[in-house]
Amino acid sequence: MKKILLVDDSETILLLESKILKRSQWTLITARNGKEAIAKAMSERPDLILMDVVMPEMGGFEACRQLRSLEPTRSIPIILVTTRGEVEHLAAGYASGCTDYLTKPIQAPEVLAKIECYLGG
Amino acid sequence: MEESDFRQVFESFLRESEEQLSPLEAAVLAIDEHRQDHEPLATVFRLVHSLKGTAASVGQEHIAGFTHGLEDLVERLHERRLAVDDRVVSRLFEAVDALREMLADAARGLSALRPEHARLREALDLLVGEAEPLTGLSSLLMEAASETPATPAAHPSVQDAVQDAPPRSGARTLRVQVEKLDRIIDMMGELAIARGRLGALFARGPSAWQAAVEAHEQTERLFMDLQEQIASARMVPVGPLLRTYARTVRDTARALGKAARLVVEGGEVEMDTAVLERLHEPLTHLIRNAVDHGLETPEGRRDAGKPPYGRVLIAARREGSTVVLEVSDDGAGLPSERILARAAERGLKTGDQDPRADAARLIFEPGLSTAPVVTELSGRGIGMDVIRRGIEALRGSVTIDSRGGQGTTFTLRLPLTLATIEGFVVGAGGETYVVPLEAIIELLELPAEAQDRPGGGESGPVHGILSLRGEPLPYVRLRSFFGSGGAARARESVVVVDGGGRRVGMVVDELLGTQPVVIKPLAQSLQRWLAASQALSVSTILDDGRAVLVLDVPGLIREVLEHGTPARPRP
């Protein structure tokens, strides 16, 4: 079964994402900041990472950069979940190595379509 | 998404956002106090940005829009395009209050900005308009999206509040460290094993009784440990809540043209989250009173040779099973003469002892406000008597100490937890009562002169004065006080109790020893009946399974010393 790592400092967003993805065949794991995301990605080897941008401890851009520099996590697709006002900063996001992005408020069909596109259903 | 799923997400949003407000407020305070600093602005930005994202995700677009405006302002402050001045700080505080109201509205199903919130949004936009425009990428966002800022520990107050802000009253949730829960689960496991072993030993019959007794003792120890662990899970440090009063001090002082700051000492002291939540209101009033009635104006302070900034100190410390909170100000002290004059006008008993002590006692009388002008802030009809009742409802006490020209100190003594107390069991008139052990000073035999009249089977007087080592001690005969009747005893005992510095002897028939008791709220029907008496508070279940009442010592002392009327007879 494919595994998805959800990363956000808000438990509400994590809950929302898991509700959207609950009917899928994917296993869900979570992390609350960039540092925790890197640790989970190294130990759990998820097939895809859905990650917030602004978080305490370590933000999404930096986590992305570090995940790309580590051999075991180098090729995991990373979708950044951005908030209004962050779009101008997407270039910086892509520069950090993210694969794609979604904007809050996230919509279930869009989230599912994007994930399926990277995981192949 | 299904309706029930959405409901769950929405409730999570309300809970999480509400929890973010205390750290947000603490960070705005830090901005006010350290206007050149970078860190509190970054904290506000991150919290507001996060709130914006979650609000948008649950369809609260008006909150998302409002926070977007707030974020714009914070960004300009951070980039030094606009200076942090009094006007800006006031707007930031107003924004925190507005967010609190918006969340309350959202909880009630309202999802539009109130007119005053819309006006505040415009005011925020006007401030943004005054700032020089930003160029390029937002450095705050880039920083938040990247690594932690270089100076994370610059403001311990903000850091603490962010990490362990207790939920304010209303939000009945508590964050518990996973390690604590793990220990509780471990103990549950051990207890389950011990219980199984006990069952097996009983099944083996009389030959295994000795072993069963030992197994039972072991189970008992485990159970006590478990109880302690569960109680400790409810304990939270007092600092984060106490520090939120910096805002109360600041706002009250500003409204009165005074200058004041709050100092918190002993923030690491822990107490039961339930006690802490219910302290919020009495503490708010005490602190407002300290600023309003205690502190002088800056001119007044200068004339008195004091620094213009008044100081309100909340110091917490642990004394045995009690947490002591001292709320003190360095103001003018209680106006004893005015209080005594006012009390005389109202026909209240004024003693002939030290006028300062007299004034300190009288200030707790209902309706005795001596503020020369009733101010909008503390003159809201909340007297010291209401504060005292709030504290005593928590089985605590409050005393006051004041020195002319040097300030006033309110000392609050509160139990560590509301869940259990060490109780002393007494019998009177065929009824059993529990007295909180911490209120008991000493036990003695009732001197002969105060004994029931022998032979007649008639009870002695309800009240009286006996001599304790030459000092007069008012006493009350519980049997008659509660009207429970019963035959008079040949020998009676006196339990000397202390509440708020005043002592009374309770005459009882039997002393039945100590035991830990678990406090239970009274049934509603009982509550109504007991509303007439201040002397009984809650109930408990004794070792033998009987439900009994717990005496409220300060309430009892008040009834005896001030009103002298016995409680209603039992129905």
XYZ file of C-alpha atoms in Angstrom:
692
model
C 0.000 0.000 0.000
C 1.274 3.464 -0.871
C 2.171 5.751 2.003
C 1.618 9.519 2.259
C 3.306 11.820 4.797
C 1.136 14.811 5.777
C 3.062 17.720 7.334
C 1.400 20.734 8.982
C 1.690 22.519 12.330
C -2.098 22.791 12.458
C -3.928 19.742 13.731
C -7.029 21.064 11.969
C -5.335 20.933 8.576
C -3.951 17.449 9.298
C -7.441 16.312 10.262
C -8.957 17.899 7.149
C -6.382 16.242 4.889
C -6.890 12.844 6.468
C -10.676 13.183 6.109
C -10.242 13.980 2.411
C -7.916 11.016 1.928
C -9.685 8.544 4.202
C -11.493 6.618 1.485
C -8.321 6.139 -0.474
C -6.149 3.045 -0.360
C -3.219 5.019 1.049
C -1.618 4.759 4.454
C -1.344 8.160 6.139
C 1.382 9.314 8.524
C 1.812 12.818 9.951
C 4.457 15.270 11.166
C 4.056 18.696 12.826
C 7.077 20.568 11.418
C 9.906 20.315 8.911
C 12.335 18.610 11.278
C 9.832 15.938 12.223
C 8.975 15.513 8.528
C 12.590 14.751 7.646
C 12.858 12.221 10.476
C 9.595 10.503 9.453
C 10.556 10.558 5.776
C 13.875 8.853 6.575
C 12.328 6.160 8.773
C 9.036 5.551 6.975
C 10.022 6.200 3.333
C 6.655 7.607 2.209
C 5.682 7.579 -1.474
C 4.564 11.200 -1.374
C 4.797 14.203 0.980
C 2.068 16.839 1.347
C 3.649 19.708 3.300
C 2.734 23.133 4.723
C 5.104 26.074 4.123
C 5.097 28.154 7.328
C 5.785 26.010 10.387
C 7.691 26.410 13.653
C 11.066 24.667 14.140
C 11.613 24.271 10.422
C 9.507 25.571 7.553
C 8.495 23.779 4.343
C 11.083 25.313 2.008
C 13.994 24.332 4.212
C 12.591 20.843 4.799
C 12.235 20.467 1.028
C 15.860 21.495 0.478
C 17.097 19.020 3.055
C 14.913 16.153 1.777
C 16.352 16.722 -1.687
C 19.902 16.566 -0.375
C 19.411 13.231 1.399
C 19.850 10.154 -0.749
C 16.885 8.080 0.575
C 14.368 10.911 0.199
C 15.775 12.611 -2.887
C 13.113 11.430 -5.310
C 9.959 11.452 -3.144
C 7.370 13.770 -4.766
C 6.706 16.777 -2.476
C 3.529 18.836 -2.828
C 3.680 22.112 -0.882
C 0.400 23.386 0.560
C 0.555 27.163 0.385
C -1.585 29.892 1.916
C -2.882 33.020 0.212
C -0.052 35.518 -0.046
C 2.550 32.835 -0.610
C 2.049 32.428 -4.334
C 4.615 35.132 -5.157
C 7.110 32.987 -3.306
C 6.546 29.865 -5.329
C 9.712 30.378 -7.324
C 11.573 30.050 -4.051
C 9.519 26.963 -3.319
C 10.423 25.307 -6.583
C 14.032 26.336 -6.063
C 13.937 24.401 -2.793
C 13.001 21.314 -4.764
C 9.227 20.842 -4.419
C 7.410 18.937 -7.129
C 4.087 20.736 -7.149
C 1.853 22.894 -4.988
C -1.715 23.305 -3.783
C -3.291 26.423 -2.280
C -5.390 26.590 0.880
C -8.346 26.296 1.098
C -7.613 22.890 -0.378
C -10.433 21.258 -2.326
C -10.943 17.501 -2.113
C -11.136 16.787 -5.898
C -7.981 18.788 -6.586
C -6.029 17.145 -3.761
C -7.091 13.660 -4.862
C -6.360 14.380 -8.547
C -2.870 15.715 -7.822
C -1.946 12.861 -5.530
C -3.243 10.253 -7.981
C -1.208 11.904 -10.684
C 2.022 11.247 -8.726
C 1.096 7.911 -7.190
C -0.652 6.492 -10.229
C -3.993 5.845 -8.437
C -16.560 15.366 2.626
C -19.373 14.138 4.833
C -21.195 16.514 7.142
C -19.945 14.761 10.296
C -16.347 14.940 9.029
C -16.697 18.634 8.355
C -18.169 19.202 11.799
C -15.156 17.478 13.352
C -12.709 19.574 11.347
C -14.612 22.742 12.200
C -14.542 21.958 15.923
C -10.832 21.302 15.707
C -10.440 24.713 14.031
C -12.323 26.475 16.852
C -10.328 24.701 19.548
C -6.959 25.175 17.910
C -7.536 28.838 17.042
C -8.769 29.647 20.532
C -5.595 28.081 21.919
C -3.479 30.286 19.646
C -4.959 33.482 21.069
C -3.045 33.437 24.373
C 0.374 33.120 22.719
C -0.722 35.713 20.177
C -1.638 38.132 22.936
C 1.621 37.399 24.774
C 3.550 38.151 21.594
C 1.710 41.472 21.094
C 2.604 42.382 24.680
C 6.218 41.563 23.900
C 6.019 43.822 20.832
C 4.758 46.602 23.101
C 7.525 46.117 25.635
C 10.402 45.531 23.211
C 9.504 47.761 20.315
C 12.770 47.340 18.440
C 12.740 43.563 18.555
C 12.315 41.285 15.650
C 11.286 38.070 17.387
C 7.816 38.923 18.741
C 6.810 40.269 15.316
C 7.922 37.014 13.711
C 5.869 35.064 16.277
C 2.754 37.152 15.605
C 3.269 36.693 11.881
C 3.529 32.919 12.141
C 0.465 32.584 14.398
C -1.655 34.908 12.263
C -0.518 33.235 9.050
C -1.443 29.834 10.425
C -4.845 31.105 11.551
C -5.418 32.522 8.080
C -4.732 29.170 6.448
C -6.975 27.149 8.740
C -9.807 29.720 8.646
C -9.800 29.633 4.843
C -9.769 25.831 4.914
C -12.972 25.635 6.950
C -14.773 28.264 4.876
C -14.352 31.140 7.349
C -13.326 33.547 4.588
C -14.085 36.657 6.652
C -11.599 35.537 9.337
C -9.054 34.657 6.658
C -9.515 38.134 5.136
C -9.146 39.872 8.488
C -5.987 37.955 9.371
C -4.612 38.720 5.923
C -4.900 42.447 6.709
C -3.272 41.918 10.082
C -0.447 39.983 8.483
C 0.165 42.841 6.009
C 0.548 45.241 8.906
C 2.909 42.968 10.846
C 5.055 42.541 7.755
C 5.464 46.305 7.368
C 6.350 46.673 11.037
C 8.932 43.974 10.673
C 10.441 45.574 7.578
C 10.615 48.873 9.491
C 8.349 50.513 6.933
C 6.207 51.613 9.831
C 7.254 52.304 13.428
C 5.747 50.389 16.353
C 4.013 53.147 18.315
C 1.154 53.264 20.855
C -1.422 53.545 18.107
C -0.136 50.438 16.344
C 0.077 48.424 19.565
C -3.493 49.365 20.471
C -4.702 48.211 17.063
C -2.858 44.920 17.473
C -4.504 44.322 20.846
C -7.891 45.243 19.384
C -7.265 42.763 16.599
C -6.619 39.964 19.119
C -9.869 40.831 20.909
C -11.719 40.961 17.590
C -10.382 37.516 16.625
C -11.594 36.144 19.942
C -15.066 37.520 19.196
C -14.992 36.222 15.629
C -14.233 32.714 16.891
C -17.074 32.966 19.401
C -19.371 34.104 16.592
C -18.177 31.272 14.360
C -18.938 28.792 17.155
C -22.498 30.123 17.121
C -22.730 29.664 13.368
C -22.268 33.326 12.424
C -19.839 33.796 9.579
C -19.646 37.485 8.787
C -17.593 40.328 10.232
C -19.402 42.438 12.840
C -19.518 46.137 11.809
C -16.915 47.031 14.463
C -14.600 44.316 13.141
C -15.014 45.631 9.607
C -14.109 49.108 10.889
C -11.046 47.686 12.619
C -10.046 45.971 9.382
C -10.248 49.366 7.643
C -8.139 50.924 10.394
C -5.512 48.206 9.908
C -5.548 48.852 6.153
C -5.107 52.590 6.785
C -2.000 51.857 8.857
C -0.690 49.633 6.077
C -1.391 52.508 3.659
C 0.739 54.854 5.769
C 3.727 52.552 5.495
C 6.270 52.760 2.728
C 5.536 50.019 0.191
C 7.293 46.689 0.446
C 9.589 45.613 -2.312
C 10.518 42.105 -3.334
C 9.728 38.948 -1.431
C 8.427 38.956 2.103
C 11.401 38.307 4.329
C 9.148 37.217 7.191
C 7.499 34.587 5.053
C 10.775 33.405 3.613
C 12.168 33.155 7.108
C 9.147 31.259 8.431
C 9.255 28.928 5.443
C 12.918 28.256 6.031
C 14.784 27.755 9.255
C 13.988 28.839 12.777
C 14.886 32.481 13.479
C 18.365 32.841 14.963
C 17.162 34.099 18.354
C 14.401 31.741 19.386
C 14.756 32.254 23.135
C 14.817 36.049 23.139
C 11.440 36.246 24.840
C 10.834 33.555 27.365
C 7.352 34.907 27.995
C 6.343 34.390 24.381
C 8.068 31.027 24.155
C 6.366 29.710 27.280
C 2.999 30.946 26.255
C 3.349 29.357 22.836
C 4.368 26.034 24.282
C 2.061 25.515 27.186
C -0.718 28.023 27.217
C -3.549 26.509 29.206
C -6.906 26.754 27.528
C -9.044 29.516 29.001
C -12.273 28.607 30.686
C -14.798 27.285 28.241
C -12.378 25.156 26.255
C -12.501 21.980 28.293
C -9.418 20.357 26.854
C -6.013 19.735 28.344
C -2.756 18.831 26.677
C -1.026 16.035 28.536
C 2.528 14.901 27.872
C 2.500 11.522 26.180
C 5.069 10.253 28.730
C 2.608 10.897 31.559
C -0.116 8.970 29.727
C 2.337 6.156 29.021
C 3.135 5.864 32.725
C -0.576 5.757 33.524
C -1.124 2.991 30.961
C 1.851 1.035 32.381
C 0.376 1.250 35.850
C -3.023 0.210 34.590
C -1.334 -2.885 33.190
C 0.366 -3.682 36.497
C -2.876 -3.083 38.334
C -4.720 -5.455 35.995
C -2.150 -8.177 36.707
C -2.333 -7.612 40.470
C -6.116 -7.739 40.318
C -6.035 -11.012 38.389
C -3.661 -12.494 40.961
C -5.932 -11.378 43.790
C -8.906 -13.063 42.117
C -6.951 -16.288 41.661
C -5.854 -16.317 45.323
C -9.420 -15.820 46.528
C -10.563 -18.701 44.330
C -8.074 -20.973 46.116
C -9.974 -20.495 49.367
C -8.869 -20.044 52.999
C -5.437 -21.642 52.500
C -4.384 -18.685 50.344
C -5.763 -15.903 52.509
C -2.408 -14.753 53.823
C -1.112 -14.452 50.281
C -4.334 -12.702 49.281
C -3.867 -10.087 51.997
C -0.347 -9.403 50.706
C -1.562 -9.226 47.118
C -4.250 -6.819 48.215
C -1.675 -4.548 49.867
C 0.355 -4.530 46.686
C -2.753 -3.667 44.662
C -3.462 -0.864 47.073
C 0.021 0.616 46.584
C -0.342 0.441 42.819
C -3.726 2.079 43.044
C -2.332 4.972 45.103
C 0.488 5.437 42.596
C -2.005 5.459 39.768
C -4.145 8.035 41.533
C -1.093 10.243 41.982
C -0.126 9.927 38.324
C -3.603 10.799 37.119
C -3.688 13.802 39.440
C -0.297 14.923 38.129
C -1.590 14.787 34.555
C -3.999 17.552 35.492
C -1.226 19.773 36.836
C -0.061 22.690 34.704
C 2.453 25.476 35.409
C 0.776 28.709 36.508
C 3.154 30.990 34.557
C 1.437 31.058 31.157
C -1.935 32.020 32.626
C -0.455 34.547 35.056
C 1.528 36.238 32.312
C -1.627 36.896 30.300
C -2.569 39.415 33.016
C 0.148 41.707 31.684
C -2.531 42.765 29.241
C -5.062 43.426 32.016
C -2.501 45.557 33.881
C -1.582 47.484 30.777
C -5.154 48.141 29.595
C -6.413 49.108 33.050
C -3.486 51.455 33.644
C -3.865 53.121 30.247
C -7.572 53.677 30.715
C -6.848 55.427 34.019
C -3.898 57.509 32.835
C -1.524 55.447 34.963
C 1.600 53.532 34.095
C 2.100 50.007 35.369
C 3.724 46.707 34.579
C 3.199 43.167 35.704
C 5.908 40.987 37.193
C 5.328 37.242 37.585
C 7.435 35.165 39.970
C 7.253 31.401 40.467
C 5.621 30.728 37.101
C 6.926 27.151 37.202
C 4.732 26.239 40.195
C 2.134 23.702 39.077
C -1.498 23.395 40.012
C -4.646 21.603 38.910
C -5.853 23.000 35.620
C -9.422 23.092 36.988
C -8.398 25.352 39.884
C -6.374 27.545 37.563
C -9.250 28.017 35.107
C -11.635 29.029 37.838
C -9.136 31.525 39.261
C -9.330 33.601 36.117
C -12.208 35.799 37.190
C -11.175 36.523 40.799
C -7.622 37.245 39.638
C -8.798 39.620 36.916
C -10.764 41.624 39.487
C -7.918 41.622 42.004
C -5.499 42.882 39.381
C -7.858 45.584 38.117
C -8.426 46.683 41.693
C -4.675 46.784 42.321
C -4.146 49.125 39.373
C -7.311 51.157 39.903
C -7.412 51.562 43.688
C -3.883 50.576 44.665
C -1.528 52.381 42.298
C -1.197 56.154 42.310
C -1.085 58.339 39.194
C 2.428 58.985 37.820
C 2.338 62.463 39.438
C 1.200 61.023 42.733
C 4.000 58.486 42.615
C 6.574 61.132 41.822
C 5.377 63.184 44.804
C 5.724 60.087 46.976
C 9.269 59.574 45.730
C 8.420 56.404 43.758
C 9.256 55.553 40.147
C 6.417 56.609 37.783
C 5.783 53.020 36.688
C 3.707 51.148 39.248
C 4.366 47.477 39.757
C 1.861 44.668 40.161
C 3.521 41.466 41.288
C 1.996 37.998 41.201
C 4.214 35.588 43.096
C 3.391 31.879 43.221
C 4.850 29.338 45.606
C 3.999 25.897 46.878
C 3.452 25.263 50.593
C 2.716 21.588 51.227
C -0.557 20.749 49.520
C -1.368 24.429 49.069
C -0.442 26.874 46.332
C 0.029 30.424 47.568
C -0.512 33.280 45.127
C 0.385 36.768 46.294
C -0.986 39.670 44.292
C 0.709 42.843 45.448
C 1.079 46.410 44.267
C 3.520 49.098 45.314
C 0.809 51.732 45.569
C -0.650 53.829 48.340
C -2.065 51.051 50.530
C -5.629 50.699 51.802
C -7.328 53.943 52.796
C -8.146 52.572 56.279
C -9.844 55.709 57.531
C -12.143 55.967 54.539
C -13.063 52.283 54.782
C -13.854 52.554 58.494
C -15.909 55.713 57.942
C -17.839 54.069 55.135
C -18.419 50.942 57.214
C -19.713 53.053 60.109
C -22.100 54.818 57.693
C -23.448 51.460 56.598
C -23.799 50.298 60.180
C -21.239 47.515 59.899
C -19.552 46.269 63.030
C -16.163 47.887 63.454
C -13.963 46.325 66.098
C -11.855 48.261 68.505
C -8.628 46.543 67.517
C -5.962 47.754 65.131
C -7.799 49.956 62.576
C -5.621 48.607 59.776
C -6.638 45.020 60.479
C -10.224 46.158 60.840
C -10.171 47.860 57.458
C -8.563 44.800 55.892
C -11.433 42.665 57.192
C -14.190 45.127 56.274
C -13.088 45.483 52.694
C -14.541 42.008 52.085
C -18.020 43.133 53.152
C -20.625 43.296 50.370
C -21.060 46.702 48.772
C -18.237 48.430 50.580
C -16.533 50.275 47.763
C -14.587 53.344 48.767
C -13.206 54.370 45.434
C -13.671 58.154 45.428
C -14.997 57.973 41.891
C -16.624 54.817 40.627
C -14.500 54.100 37.605
C -15.635 52.295 34.532
C -13.082 49.572 35.119
C -13.338 48.305 38.645
C -16.563 49.984 39.596
C -18.654 47.353 37.873
C -20.329 46.248 41.042
C -17.789 43.521 41.615
C -16.796 43.906 45.208
C -14.164 42.166 47.243
C -16.903 39.959 48.697
C -17.456 38.424 45.264
C -13.736 37.818 44.864
C -13.613 36.153 48.244
C -16.557 33.913 47.390
C -14.866 32.913 44.128
C -11.719 31.902 45.991
C -13.595 30.092 48.728
C -15.637 28.170 46.189
C -12.263 26.641 45.290
C -11.709 25.746 48.960
C -9.170 28.529 49.147
C -8.828 31.605 51.302
C -7.817 35.186 50.754
C -6.224 37.570 53.236
C -5.005 41.102 52.833
C -2.073 43.015 54.190
C -1.598 46.692 53.541
C 0.923 49.321 54.525
C 0.172 52.981 54.041
C 2.311 54.395 51.248
C 3.956 51.056 50.498
C 1.205 49.023 48.903
C -1.226 46.192 49.413
C -0.785 42.413 49.213
C -3.601 39.932 48.703
C -2.580 36.417 49.682
C -4.557 33.617 48.071
C -4.182 30.096 49.427
C -5.513 27.425 47.130
C -5.562 23.649 47.159
C -3.260 21.956 44.637
C -6.203 20.069 43.285
C -9.956 20.054 43.641
C -10.217 16.335 43.140
C -9.063 14.982 46.494
C -8.356 16.339 49.962
C -7.011 14.927 53.179
C -10.092 14.946 55.393
C -10.734 14.609 59.117
C -13.986 12.818 59.902
C -16.135 13.960 62.839
C -19.537 12.949 64.168
C -22.137 15.351 65.578
C -25.795 14.692 66.384
C -25.753 11.327 64.655
C -24.407 12.866 61.421
C -20.931 12.514 59.977
C -19.005 15.426 58.473
C -15.599 15.797 56.853
C -13.362 18.736 57.818
C -10.490 19.540 55.416
C -7.391 18.577 57.416
C -5.447 21.647 56.295
C -7.938 23.892 58.145
C -7.468 22.125 61.494
C -5.167 23.763 64.041
C -5.667 21.475 67.036
C -8.030 19.068 68.775
C -8.981 19.282 72.429
C -11.546 18.095 74.904
C -14.386 20.525 75.623
C -13.782 22.131 79.040
C -16.366 21.211 81.695
C -17.949 24.641 81.881
C -19.046 24.449 78.256
C -20.344 20.865 78.486
C -23.947 19.865 77.959
C -26.019 20.072 81.076
C -25.589 16.668 82.697
C -28.545 14.401 83.209
C -31.110 16.538 81.394
C -30.288 15.097 77.965
C -30.413 18.678 76.798
C -27.814 20.161 74.495
C -25.596 23.025 75.586
C -25.850 26.385 73.800
C -25.231 26.650 70.034
C -22.598 29.320 70.502
C -20.268 30.485 73.185
C -16.782 31.516 74.054
C -14.308 29.215 75.714
C -10.870 29.936 76.990
C -7.991 28.416 75.080
C -4.793 28.925 77.062
C -6.175 32.181 78.382
C -7.302 33.423 74.922
C -10.998 33.674 74.079
C -12.097 31.238 71.358
C -15.620 31.456 69.909
C -17.142 28.020 69.525
C -20.130 26.514 67.776
C -21.845 23.235 68.677
C -22.266 21.496 65.318
C -25.109 19.280 66.543
C -27.285 22.307 67.327
C -25.883 24.464 64.517
C -27.085 22.046 61.866
C -30.197 21.219 63.859
C -29.466 17.523 63.688
C -30.487 17.010 67.321
C -29.656 13.716 68.942
C -28.932 13.044 72.582
C -26.343 15.117 74.387
C -22.994 13.466 75.004
C -21.167 13.148 78.253
C -17.930 14.139 76.568
C -17.538 16.426 73.612
C -14.441 17.460 71.686
C -13.377 20.714 70.079
C -11.856 20.919 66.619
C -10.084 24.277 66.331
C -10.161 25.459 62.711
C -8.640 28.434 60.943
C -10.081 30.187 57.891
C -8.544 33.364 56.514
C -6.698 34.021 59.783
C -9.769 33.718 62.031
C -10.281 30.803 64.403
C -13.323 29.035 65.675
C -13.828 25.896 67.790
C -16.283 23.344 66.444
C -17.812 21.241 69.188
C -18.396 17.676 67.983
C -19.476 14.389 69.554
C -16.878 12.111 68.014
C -13.441 12.333 66.397
C -13.280 9.589 63.755
C -9.810 10.066 62.242
C -8.302 11.100 58.929
C -8.801 9.680 55.468
C -8.190 10.899 51.942
C -11.522 11.861 50.412
C -12.555 12.384 46.812
C -14.635 15.504 46.390
C -17.972 15.159 44.602
C -20.203 18.013 43.559
C -23.512 18.148 45.403
C -26.694 16.910 43.776
C -28.821 19.826 42.547
C -31.638 19.281 45.020
C -29.141 19.337 47.886
C -27.489 22.417 46.443
C -30.762 24.322 46.571
C -31.366 23.309 50.128
C -27.835 24.148 51.155
C -27.827 27.500 49.384
C -29.041 28.954 52.671
C -25.890 27.811 54.433
C -22.342 28.832 53.650
C -21.012 26.139 55.943
C -21.331 23.084 53.704
C -19.789 22.896 50.290
C -19.511 19.501 48.648
C -19.948 15.840 49.445
C -17.761 12.779 49.500
C -18.027 9.018 49.886
C -16.324 7.518 52.931
C -14.423 4.218 53.118
C -17.572 2.449 54.297
C -19.570 3.708 51.316
C -21.594 6.388 53.121
C -22.107 9.759 51.426
C -21.315 12.647 53.782
C -20.953 16.417 53.548
C -17.692 18.353 53.642
C -17.603 21.439 55.873
C -16.668 24.721 54.238
C -14.514 26.121 57.037
C -14.281 29.801 55.961
C -18.045 29.821 55.307
C -18.754 28.280 58.700
C -16.521 30.792 60.463
C -18.261 33.632 58.711
C -21.709 32.394 59.647
C -20.666 31.958 63.246
C -18.738 35.191 63.742
C -20.660 37.596 61.585
C -24.220 36.429 61.383
C -24.480 34.176 64.384
C -27.463 32.390 62.846
C -27.606 28.631 62.652
C -28.191 27.004 59.313
C -31.644 25.819 58.410
C -32.760 22.674 60.177
C -32.611 19.445 58.252
C -35.771 18.637 56.291
